[in-house]
mmCIF file of C-alpha atoms in Angstrom:
data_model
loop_
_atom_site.group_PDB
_atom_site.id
_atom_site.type_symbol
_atom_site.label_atom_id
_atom_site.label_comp_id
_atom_site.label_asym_id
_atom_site.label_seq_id
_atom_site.Cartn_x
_atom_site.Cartn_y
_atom_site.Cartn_z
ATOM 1 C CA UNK A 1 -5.901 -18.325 10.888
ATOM 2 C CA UNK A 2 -4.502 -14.849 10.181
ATOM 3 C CA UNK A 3 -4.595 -14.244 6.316
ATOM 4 C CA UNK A 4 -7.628 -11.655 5.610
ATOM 5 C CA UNK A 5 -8.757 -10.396 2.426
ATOM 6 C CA UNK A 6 -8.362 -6.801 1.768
ATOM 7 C CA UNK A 7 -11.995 -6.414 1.387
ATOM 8 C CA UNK A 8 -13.157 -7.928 4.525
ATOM 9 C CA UNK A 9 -9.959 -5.727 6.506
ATOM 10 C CA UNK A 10 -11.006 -2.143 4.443
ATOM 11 C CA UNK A 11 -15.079 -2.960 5.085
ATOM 12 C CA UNK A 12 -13.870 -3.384 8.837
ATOM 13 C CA UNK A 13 -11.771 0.009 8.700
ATOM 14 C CA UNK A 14 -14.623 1.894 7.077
ATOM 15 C CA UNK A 15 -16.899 0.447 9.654
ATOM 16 C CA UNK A 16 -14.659 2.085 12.402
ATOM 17 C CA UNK A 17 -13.005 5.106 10.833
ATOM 18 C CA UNK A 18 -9.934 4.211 10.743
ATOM 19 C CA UNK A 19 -6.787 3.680 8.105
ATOM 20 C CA UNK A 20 -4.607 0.869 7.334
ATOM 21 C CA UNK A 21 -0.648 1.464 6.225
ATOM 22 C CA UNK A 22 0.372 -0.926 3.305
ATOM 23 C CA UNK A 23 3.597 -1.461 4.056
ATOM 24 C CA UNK A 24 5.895 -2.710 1.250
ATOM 25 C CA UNK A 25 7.948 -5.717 1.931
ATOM 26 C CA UNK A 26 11.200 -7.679 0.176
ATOM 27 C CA UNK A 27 12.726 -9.418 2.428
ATOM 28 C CA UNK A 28 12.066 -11.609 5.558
ATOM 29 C CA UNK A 29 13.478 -9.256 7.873
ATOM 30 C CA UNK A 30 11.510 -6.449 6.690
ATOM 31 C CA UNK A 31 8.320 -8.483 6.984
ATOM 32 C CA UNK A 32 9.657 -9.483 10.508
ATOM 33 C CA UNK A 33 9.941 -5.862 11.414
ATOM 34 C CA UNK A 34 5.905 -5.091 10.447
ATOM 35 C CA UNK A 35 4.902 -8.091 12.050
ATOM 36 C CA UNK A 36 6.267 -7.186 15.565
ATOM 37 C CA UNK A 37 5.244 -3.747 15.245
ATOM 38 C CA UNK A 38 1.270 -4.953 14.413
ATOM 39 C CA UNK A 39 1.546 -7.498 17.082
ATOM 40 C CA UNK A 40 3.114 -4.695 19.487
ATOM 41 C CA UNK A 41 -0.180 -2.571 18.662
ATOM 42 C CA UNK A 42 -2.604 -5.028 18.262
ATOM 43 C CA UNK A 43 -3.345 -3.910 14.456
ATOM 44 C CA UNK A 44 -3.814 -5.472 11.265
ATOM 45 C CA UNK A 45 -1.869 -5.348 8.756
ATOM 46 C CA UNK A 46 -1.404 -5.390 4.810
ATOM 47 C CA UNK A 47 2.345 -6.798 3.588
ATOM 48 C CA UNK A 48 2.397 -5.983 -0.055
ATOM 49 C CA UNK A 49 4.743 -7.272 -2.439
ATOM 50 C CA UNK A 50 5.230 -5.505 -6.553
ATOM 51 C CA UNK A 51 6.208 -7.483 -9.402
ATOM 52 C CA UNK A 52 10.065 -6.691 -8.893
ATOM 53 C CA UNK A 53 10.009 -7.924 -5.699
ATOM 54 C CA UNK A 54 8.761 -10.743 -6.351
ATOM 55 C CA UNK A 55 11.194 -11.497 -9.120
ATOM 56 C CA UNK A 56 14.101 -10.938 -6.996
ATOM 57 C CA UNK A 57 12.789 -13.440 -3.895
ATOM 58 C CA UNK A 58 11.478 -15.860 -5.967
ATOM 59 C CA UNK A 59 7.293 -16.412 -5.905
ATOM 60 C CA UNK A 60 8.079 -20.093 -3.743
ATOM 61 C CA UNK A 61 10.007 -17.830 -1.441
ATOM 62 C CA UNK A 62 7.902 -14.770 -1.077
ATOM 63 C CA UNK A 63 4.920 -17.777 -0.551
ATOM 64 C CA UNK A 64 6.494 -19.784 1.984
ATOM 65 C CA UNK A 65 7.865 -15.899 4.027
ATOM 66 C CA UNK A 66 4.187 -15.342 4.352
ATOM 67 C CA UNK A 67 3.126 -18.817 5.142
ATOM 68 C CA UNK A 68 5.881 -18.379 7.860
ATOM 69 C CA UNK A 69 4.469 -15.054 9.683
ATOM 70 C CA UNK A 70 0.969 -16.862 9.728
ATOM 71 C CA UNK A 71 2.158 -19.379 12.116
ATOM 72 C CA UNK A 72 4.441 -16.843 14.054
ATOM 73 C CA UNK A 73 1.822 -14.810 14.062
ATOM 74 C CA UNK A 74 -1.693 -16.259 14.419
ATOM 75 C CA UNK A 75 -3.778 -13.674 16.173
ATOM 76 C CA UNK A 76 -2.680 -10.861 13.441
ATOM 77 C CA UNK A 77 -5.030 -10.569 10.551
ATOM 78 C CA UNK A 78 -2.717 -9.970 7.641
ATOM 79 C CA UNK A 79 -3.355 -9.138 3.834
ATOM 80 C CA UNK A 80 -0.933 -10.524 1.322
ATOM 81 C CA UNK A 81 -1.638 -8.025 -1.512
ATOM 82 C CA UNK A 82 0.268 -7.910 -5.055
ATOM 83 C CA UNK A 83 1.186 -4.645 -5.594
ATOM 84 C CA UNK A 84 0.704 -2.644 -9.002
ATOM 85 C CA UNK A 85 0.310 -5.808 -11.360
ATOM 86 C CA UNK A 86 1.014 -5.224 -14.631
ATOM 87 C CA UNK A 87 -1.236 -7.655 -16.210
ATOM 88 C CA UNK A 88 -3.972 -10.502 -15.785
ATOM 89 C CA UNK A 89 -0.690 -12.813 -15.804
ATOM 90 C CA UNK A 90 0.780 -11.604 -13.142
ATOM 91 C CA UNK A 91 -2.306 -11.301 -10.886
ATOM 92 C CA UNK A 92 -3.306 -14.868 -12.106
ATOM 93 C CA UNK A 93 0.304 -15.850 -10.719
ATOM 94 C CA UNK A 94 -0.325 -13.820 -6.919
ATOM 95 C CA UNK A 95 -3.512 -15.740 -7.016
ATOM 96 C CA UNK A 96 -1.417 -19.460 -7.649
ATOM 97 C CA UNK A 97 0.744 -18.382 -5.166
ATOM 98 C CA UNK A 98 -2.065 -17.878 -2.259
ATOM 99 C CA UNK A 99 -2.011 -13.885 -2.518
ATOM 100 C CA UNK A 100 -5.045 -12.563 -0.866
ATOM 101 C CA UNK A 101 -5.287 -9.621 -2.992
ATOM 102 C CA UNK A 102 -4.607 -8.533 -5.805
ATOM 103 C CA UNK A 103 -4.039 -4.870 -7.492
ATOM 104 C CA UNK A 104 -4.058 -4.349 -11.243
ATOM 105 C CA UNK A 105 -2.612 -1.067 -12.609
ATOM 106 C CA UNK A 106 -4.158 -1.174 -15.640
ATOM 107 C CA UNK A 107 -3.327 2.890 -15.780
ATOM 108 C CA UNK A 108 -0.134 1.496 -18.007
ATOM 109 C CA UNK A 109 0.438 -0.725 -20.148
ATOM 110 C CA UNK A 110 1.663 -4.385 -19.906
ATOM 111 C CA UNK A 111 5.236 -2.428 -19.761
ATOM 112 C CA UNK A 112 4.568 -0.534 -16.379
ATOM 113 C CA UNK A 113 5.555 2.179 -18.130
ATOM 114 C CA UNK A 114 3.208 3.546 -20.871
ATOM 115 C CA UNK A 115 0.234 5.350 -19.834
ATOM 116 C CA UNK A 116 -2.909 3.458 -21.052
ATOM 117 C CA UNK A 117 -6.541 4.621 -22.418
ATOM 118 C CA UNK A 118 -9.783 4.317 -20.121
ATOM 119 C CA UNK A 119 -10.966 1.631 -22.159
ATOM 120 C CA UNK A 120 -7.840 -0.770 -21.645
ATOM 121 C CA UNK A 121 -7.945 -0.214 -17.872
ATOM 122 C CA UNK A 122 -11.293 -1.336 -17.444
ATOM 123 C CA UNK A 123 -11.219 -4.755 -19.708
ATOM 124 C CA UNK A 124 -8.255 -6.043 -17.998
ATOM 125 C CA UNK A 125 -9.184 -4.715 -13.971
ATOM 126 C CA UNK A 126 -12.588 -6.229 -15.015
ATOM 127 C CA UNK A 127 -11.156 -9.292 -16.209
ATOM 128 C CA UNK A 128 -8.589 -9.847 -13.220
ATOM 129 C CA UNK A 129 -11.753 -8.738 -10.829
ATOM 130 C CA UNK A 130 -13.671 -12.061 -12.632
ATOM 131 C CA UNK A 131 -11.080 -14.080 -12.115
ATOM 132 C CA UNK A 132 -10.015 -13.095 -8.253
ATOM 133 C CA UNK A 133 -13.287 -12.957 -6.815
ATOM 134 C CA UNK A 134 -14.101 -16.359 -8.097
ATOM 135 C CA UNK A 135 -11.366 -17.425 -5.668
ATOM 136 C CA UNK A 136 -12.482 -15.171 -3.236
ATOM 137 C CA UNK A 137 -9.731 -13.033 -3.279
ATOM 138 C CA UNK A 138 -9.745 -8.760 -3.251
ATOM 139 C CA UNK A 139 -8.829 -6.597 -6.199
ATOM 140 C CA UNK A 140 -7.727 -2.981 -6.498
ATOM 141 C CA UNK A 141 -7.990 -0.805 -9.471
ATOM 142 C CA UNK A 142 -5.773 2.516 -10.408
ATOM 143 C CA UNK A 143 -7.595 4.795 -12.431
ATOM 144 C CA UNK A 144 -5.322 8.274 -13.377
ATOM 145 C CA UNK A 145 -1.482 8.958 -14.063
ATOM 146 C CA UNK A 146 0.546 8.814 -10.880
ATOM 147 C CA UNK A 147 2.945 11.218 -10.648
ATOM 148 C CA UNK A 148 4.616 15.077 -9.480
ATOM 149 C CA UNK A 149 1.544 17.627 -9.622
ATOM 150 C CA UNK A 150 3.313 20.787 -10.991
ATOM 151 C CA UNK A 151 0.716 21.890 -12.398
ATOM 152 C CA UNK A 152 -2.912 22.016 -11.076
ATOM 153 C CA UNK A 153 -4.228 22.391 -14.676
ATOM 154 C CA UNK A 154 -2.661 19.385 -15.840
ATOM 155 C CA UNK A 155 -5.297 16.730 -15.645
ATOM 156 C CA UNK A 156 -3.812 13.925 -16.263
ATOM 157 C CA UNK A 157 -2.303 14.030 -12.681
ATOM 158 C CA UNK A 158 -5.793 14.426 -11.504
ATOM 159 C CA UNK A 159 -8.326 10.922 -11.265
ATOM 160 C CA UNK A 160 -11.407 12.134 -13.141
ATOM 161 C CA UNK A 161 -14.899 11.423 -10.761
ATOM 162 C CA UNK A 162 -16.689 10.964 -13.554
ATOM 163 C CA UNK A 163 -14.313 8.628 -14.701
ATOM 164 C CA UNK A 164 -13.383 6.700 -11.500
ATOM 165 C CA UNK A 165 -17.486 6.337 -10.489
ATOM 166 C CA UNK A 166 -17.895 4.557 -14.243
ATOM 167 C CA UNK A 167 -14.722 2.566 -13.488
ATOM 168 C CA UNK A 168 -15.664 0.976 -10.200
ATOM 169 C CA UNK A 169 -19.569 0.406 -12.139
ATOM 170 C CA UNK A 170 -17.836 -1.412 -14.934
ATOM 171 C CA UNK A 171 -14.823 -3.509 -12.612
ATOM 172 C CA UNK A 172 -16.797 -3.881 -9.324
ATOM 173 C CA UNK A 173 -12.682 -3.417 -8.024
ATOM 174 C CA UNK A 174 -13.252 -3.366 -3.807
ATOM 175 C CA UNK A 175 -10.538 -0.384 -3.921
ATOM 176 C CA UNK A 176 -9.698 2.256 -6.045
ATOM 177 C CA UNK A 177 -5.781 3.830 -6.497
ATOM 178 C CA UNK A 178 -6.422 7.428 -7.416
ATOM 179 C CA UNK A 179 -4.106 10.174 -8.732
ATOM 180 C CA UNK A 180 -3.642 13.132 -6.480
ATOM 181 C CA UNK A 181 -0.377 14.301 -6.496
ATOM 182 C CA UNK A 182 1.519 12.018 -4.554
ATOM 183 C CA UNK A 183 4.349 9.426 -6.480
ATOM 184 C CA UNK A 184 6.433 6.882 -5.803
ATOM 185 C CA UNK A 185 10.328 6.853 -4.615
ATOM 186 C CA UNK A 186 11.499 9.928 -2.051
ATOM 187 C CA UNK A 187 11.594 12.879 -3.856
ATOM 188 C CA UNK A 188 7.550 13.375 -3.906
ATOM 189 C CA UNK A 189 7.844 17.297 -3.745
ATOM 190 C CA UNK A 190 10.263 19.798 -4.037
ATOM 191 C CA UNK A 191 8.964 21.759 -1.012
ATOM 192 C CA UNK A 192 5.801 20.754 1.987
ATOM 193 C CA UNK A 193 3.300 19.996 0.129
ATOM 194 C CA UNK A 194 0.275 22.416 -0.003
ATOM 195 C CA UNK A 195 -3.050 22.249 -2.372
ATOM 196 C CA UNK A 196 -1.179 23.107 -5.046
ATOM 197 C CA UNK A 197 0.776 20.117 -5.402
ATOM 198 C CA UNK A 198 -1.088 17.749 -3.118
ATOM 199 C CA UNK A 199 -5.131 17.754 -4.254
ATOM 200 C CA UNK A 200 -6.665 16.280 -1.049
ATOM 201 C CA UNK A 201 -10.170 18.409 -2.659
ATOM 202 C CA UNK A 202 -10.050 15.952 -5.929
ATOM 203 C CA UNK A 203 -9.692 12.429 -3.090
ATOM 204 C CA UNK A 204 -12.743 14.576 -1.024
ATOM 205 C CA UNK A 205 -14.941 15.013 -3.890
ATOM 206 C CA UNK A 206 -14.283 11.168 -5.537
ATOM 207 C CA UNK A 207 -15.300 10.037 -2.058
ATOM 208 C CA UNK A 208 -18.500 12.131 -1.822
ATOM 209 C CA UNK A 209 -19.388 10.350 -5.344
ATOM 210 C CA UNK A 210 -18.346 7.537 -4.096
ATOM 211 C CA UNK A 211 -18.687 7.095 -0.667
ATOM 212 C CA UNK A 212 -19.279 3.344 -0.234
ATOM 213 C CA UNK A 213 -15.764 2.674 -2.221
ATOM 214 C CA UNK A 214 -12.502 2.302 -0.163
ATOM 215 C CA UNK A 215 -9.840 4.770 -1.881
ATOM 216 C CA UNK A 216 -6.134 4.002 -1.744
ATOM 217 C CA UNK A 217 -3.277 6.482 -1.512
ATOM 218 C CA UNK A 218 -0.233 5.289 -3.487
ATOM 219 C CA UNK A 219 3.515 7.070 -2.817
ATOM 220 C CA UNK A 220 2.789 8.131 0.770
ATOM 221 C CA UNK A 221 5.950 7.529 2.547
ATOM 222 C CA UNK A 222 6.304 10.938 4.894
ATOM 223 C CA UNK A 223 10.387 10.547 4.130
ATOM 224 C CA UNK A 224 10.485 12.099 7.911
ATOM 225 C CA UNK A 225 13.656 14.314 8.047
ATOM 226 C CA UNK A 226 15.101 12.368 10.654
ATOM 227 C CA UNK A 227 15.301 9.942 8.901
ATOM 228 C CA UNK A 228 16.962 12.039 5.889
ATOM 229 C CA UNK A 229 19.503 12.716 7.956
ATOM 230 C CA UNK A 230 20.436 9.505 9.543
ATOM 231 C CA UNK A 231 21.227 8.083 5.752
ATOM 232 C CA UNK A 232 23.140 11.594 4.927
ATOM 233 C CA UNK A 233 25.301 11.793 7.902
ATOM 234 C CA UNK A 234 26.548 7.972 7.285
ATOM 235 C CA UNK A 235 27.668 8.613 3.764
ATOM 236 C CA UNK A 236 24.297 8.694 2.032
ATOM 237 C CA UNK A 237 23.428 11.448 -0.502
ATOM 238 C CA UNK A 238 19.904 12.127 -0.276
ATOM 239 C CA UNK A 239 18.483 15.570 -1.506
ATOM 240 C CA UNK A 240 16.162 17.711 0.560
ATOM 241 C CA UNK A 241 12.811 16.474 -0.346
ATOM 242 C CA UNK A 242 9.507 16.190 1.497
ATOM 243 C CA UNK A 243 6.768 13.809 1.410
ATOM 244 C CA UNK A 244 3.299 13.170 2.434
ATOM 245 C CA UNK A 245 2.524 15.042 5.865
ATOM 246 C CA UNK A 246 0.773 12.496 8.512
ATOM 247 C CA UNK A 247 -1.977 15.227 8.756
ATOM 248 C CA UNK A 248 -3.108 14.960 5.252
ATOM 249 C CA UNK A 249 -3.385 11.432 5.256
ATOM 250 C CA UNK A 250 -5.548 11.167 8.283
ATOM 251 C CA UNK A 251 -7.811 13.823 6.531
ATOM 252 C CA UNK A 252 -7.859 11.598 3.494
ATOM 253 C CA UNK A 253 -8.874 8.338 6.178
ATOM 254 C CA UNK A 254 -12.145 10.895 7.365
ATOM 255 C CA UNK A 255 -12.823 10.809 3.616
ATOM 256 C CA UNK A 256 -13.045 7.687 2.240
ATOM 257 C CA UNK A 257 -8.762 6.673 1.869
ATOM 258 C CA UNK A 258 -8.674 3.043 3.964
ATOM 259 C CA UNK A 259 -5.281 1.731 2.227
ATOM 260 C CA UNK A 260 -2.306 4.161 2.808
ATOM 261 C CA UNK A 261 0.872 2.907 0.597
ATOM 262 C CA UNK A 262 4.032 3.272 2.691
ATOM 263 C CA UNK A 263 7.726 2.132 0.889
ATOM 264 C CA UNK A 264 10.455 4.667 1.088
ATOM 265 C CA UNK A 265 9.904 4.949 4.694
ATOM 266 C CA UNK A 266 11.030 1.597 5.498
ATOM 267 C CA UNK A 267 14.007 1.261 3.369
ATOM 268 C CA UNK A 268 15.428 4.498 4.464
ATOM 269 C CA UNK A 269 14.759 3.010 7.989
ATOM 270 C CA UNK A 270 16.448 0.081 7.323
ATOM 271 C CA UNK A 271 19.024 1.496 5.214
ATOM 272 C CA UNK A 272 20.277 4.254 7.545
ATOM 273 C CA UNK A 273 20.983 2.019 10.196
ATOM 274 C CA UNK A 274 22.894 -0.679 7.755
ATOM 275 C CA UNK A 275 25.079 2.797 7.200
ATOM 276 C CA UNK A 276 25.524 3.616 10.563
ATOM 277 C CA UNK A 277 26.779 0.355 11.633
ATOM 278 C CA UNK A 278 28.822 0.006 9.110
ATOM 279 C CA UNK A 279 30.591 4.012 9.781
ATOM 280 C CA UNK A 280 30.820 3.246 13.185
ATOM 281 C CA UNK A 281 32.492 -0.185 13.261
ATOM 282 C CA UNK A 282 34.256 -1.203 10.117
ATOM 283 C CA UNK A 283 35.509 -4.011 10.708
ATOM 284 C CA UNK A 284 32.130 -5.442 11.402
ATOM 285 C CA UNK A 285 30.784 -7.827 8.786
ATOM 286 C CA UNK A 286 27.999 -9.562 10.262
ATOM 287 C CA UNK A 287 24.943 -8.824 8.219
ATOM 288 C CA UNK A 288 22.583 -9.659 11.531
ATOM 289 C CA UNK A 289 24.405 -6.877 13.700
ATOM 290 C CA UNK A 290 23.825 -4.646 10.024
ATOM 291 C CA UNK A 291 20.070 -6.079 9.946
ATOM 292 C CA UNK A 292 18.749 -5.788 13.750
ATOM 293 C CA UNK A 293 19.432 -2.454 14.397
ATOM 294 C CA UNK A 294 17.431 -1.224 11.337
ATOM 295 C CA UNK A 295 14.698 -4.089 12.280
ATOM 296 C CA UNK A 296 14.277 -2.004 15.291
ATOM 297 C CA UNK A 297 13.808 1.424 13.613
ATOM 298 C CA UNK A 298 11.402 -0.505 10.936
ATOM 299 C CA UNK A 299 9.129 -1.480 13.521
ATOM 300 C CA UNK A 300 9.278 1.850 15.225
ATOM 301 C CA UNK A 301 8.496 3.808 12.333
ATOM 302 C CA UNK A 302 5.583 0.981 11.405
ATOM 303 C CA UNK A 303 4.515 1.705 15.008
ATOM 304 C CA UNK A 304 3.951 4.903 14.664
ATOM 305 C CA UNK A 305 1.904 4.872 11.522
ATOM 306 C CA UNK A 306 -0.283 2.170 12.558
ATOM 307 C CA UNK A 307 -1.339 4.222 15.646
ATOM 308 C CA UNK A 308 -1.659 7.642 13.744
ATOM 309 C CA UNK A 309 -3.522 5.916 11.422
ATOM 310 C CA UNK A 310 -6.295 4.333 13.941
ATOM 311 C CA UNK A 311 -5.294 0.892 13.033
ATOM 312 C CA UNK A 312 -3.996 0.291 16.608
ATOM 313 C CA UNK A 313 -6.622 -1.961 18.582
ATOM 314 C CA UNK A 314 -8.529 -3.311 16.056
ATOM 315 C CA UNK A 315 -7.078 -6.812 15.239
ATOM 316 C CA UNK A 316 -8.054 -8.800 17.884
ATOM 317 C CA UNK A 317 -11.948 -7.705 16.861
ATOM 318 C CA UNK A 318 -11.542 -8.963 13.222
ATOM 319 C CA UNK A 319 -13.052 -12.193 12.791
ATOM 320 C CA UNK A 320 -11.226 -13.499 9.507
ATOM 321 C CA UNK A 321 -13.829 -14.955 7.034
ATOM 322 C CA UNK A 322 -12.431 -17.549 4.540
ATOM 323 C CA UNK A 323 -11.864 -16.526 1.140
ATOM 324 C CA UNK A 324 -14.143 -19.670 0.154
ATOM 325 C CA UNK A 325 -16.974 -17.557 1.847
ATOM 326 C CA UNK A 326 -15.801 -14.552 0.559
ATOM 327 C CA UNK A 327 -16.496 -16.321 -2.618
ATOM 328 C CA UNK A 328 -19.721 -17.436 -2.366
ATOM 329 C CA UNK A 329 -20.357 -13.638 -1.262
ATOM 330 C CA UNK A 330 -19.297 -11.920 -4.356
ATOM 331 C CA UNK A 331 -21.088 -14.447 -6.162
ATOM 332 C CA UNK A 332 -24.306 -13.519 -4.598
ATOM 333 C CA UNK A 333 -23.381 -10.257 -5.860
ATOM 334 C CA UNK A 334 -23.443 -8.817 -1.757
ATOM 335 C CA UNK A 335 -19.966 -7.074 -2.180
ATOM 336 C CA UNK A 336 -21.007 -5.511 -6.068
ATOM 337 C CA UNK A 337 -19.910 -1.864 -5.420
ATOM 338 C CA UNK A 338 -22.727 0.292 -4.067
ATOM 339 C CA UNK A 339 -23.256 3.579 -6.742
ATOM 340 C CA UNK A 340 -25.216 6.534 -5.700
#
């Protein structure tokens, strides 16, 4: 059996220090790719799959893909976590369809697109916490605007303690999405990011008020210039931009971050060796001479982060507990969120 909650894999990294990468997946080959590279390292793993994604395989698809890589791979404990729901519908849906996590944003509206109040957040992360842990299954919570921080003084960009310590009280969520700077898609910052534009002090001092709660770093794709470059020099036009530094996200792991979101990362991966192929031998036109090479560099990059995150090593000494137990657990109210 290799399908893990998220809480039972993020209670094991906090145990041991270490970080997990949540590395966003579409297709079967780029689930292939994380697969060998976890199996390489001997990591767990979190495949996470957002609500457009999961209209464009098809839930029955996406379902059966995962059902797939548990038999392939047995010995790899591996979270199948809905990324940034946009309401208790679509959660309810992950849940029919054997996700083992769920997150709701409940930062927007039903749109994915309006920011929301404090109060709407919590009813509807509270509700989809209800409803997820009666199954047994994990739930994160977003709490804060994602998005470019400009501007230190503007707030909004900036999760609230107060705030996020009453939010994980009133949704018991097992992780908590904050806002520090960091946003989705490649062009995160307009030069490295410093403290002015990346507040790792606001993530230190949520995780000092909350130190028992694992903390999730959305947008943190590196975009590694290499990788930049590949994609231009093939016919690509991809502006200068930077992204999160590997540094600062293993000083977020020695304070409190356990789920690290990666995305661009992988497609530019992928992408910039779909270009290169295709430059380099035109008349090619089958898709699996397009697909392996960038396979390759998927897994290498997914390599990488899993050892420079400390998640290296550490699946073969999870022992996966059933989400039926996991069940009975949260019932007993053992996993309510510890508040100091």
């Amino acid at each position: 059996m290799s399908r893990i909650t998220l809480r039972q894999l993020l209670d094991h990294a906090a145990e041991h220090q270490y970080g997990v990468p949540a590395f966003s997946v579409t297709s079967m080959e780029q689930m292939l790719a994380v697969m060998a590279a976890a199996d390489a390292v001997d990591a767990p793993v979190i495949l996470q799959v957002g609500t457009k994604a999961r209209a464009y395989a098809g839930d029955v698809m996406v379902e059966h893909l995962f059902a797939a890589l548990e038999k392939l791979y047995p010995h790899i404990p591996m979270v199948v976590h809905q990324d940034h729901g946009n309401s208790e519908e679509t959660c309810a849906t992950a849940l029919q369809h054997k996700f083992s996590s769920v997150m709701m944003d409940g930062s927007l509206l039903a749109d994915a697109k309006t920011p929301s109040d404090y109060d709407y957040n919590v009813r509807v992360t509270a509700s989809v916490s209800n409803m997820a842990h009666w199954m047994g299954a994990s739930v994160e919570g977003e709490i804060g605007v994602l998005g470019k921080l400009e501007n230190r003084n503007d707030e909004r960009l900036l999760t609230d303690p107060d705030q996020a310590v009453a939010f994980v009280k009133a949704t018991k969520v097992d992780a908590l999405a904050i806002a520090m700077g960091t946003s989705h898609g490649a062009y995160k910052f307009s030069r490295k990011p410093d403290g002015d534009v990346l507040a790792m002090d606001r993530l230190e001092e949520i995780h000092r008020r909350l130190p028992d709660t694992h903390l999730v770093m959305h947008g943190s794709s590196s975009v590694p210039q290499e990788l930049q470059d590949i994609m231009n020099k093939y016919g690509a036009d991809i502006k200068q931009t930077w992204g999160v530094p590997i540094e600062e996200i293993q000083r977020g792991i020695k304070h409190g971050v356990r789920k690290v979101n990666i995305d661009t990362d992988n497609r530019m991966a992928l992408i910039g060796q779909i270009r290169k192929v295709m430059h380099e031998d035109p008349k090619e036109f089958d898709i699996r001479n397009m697909m392996k090479p960038g396979m390759d560099a998927i897994t290498k990059l997914c390599k990488q982060r899993l050892e420079e995150f400390g998640t290296a090593g550490h699946a073969g000494k999870i022992k996966v507990i059933t989400m039926a137990d996991m069940a009975k657990r949260y019932a007993s109210g053992q996993l309510d969120p510890k508040i100091q």
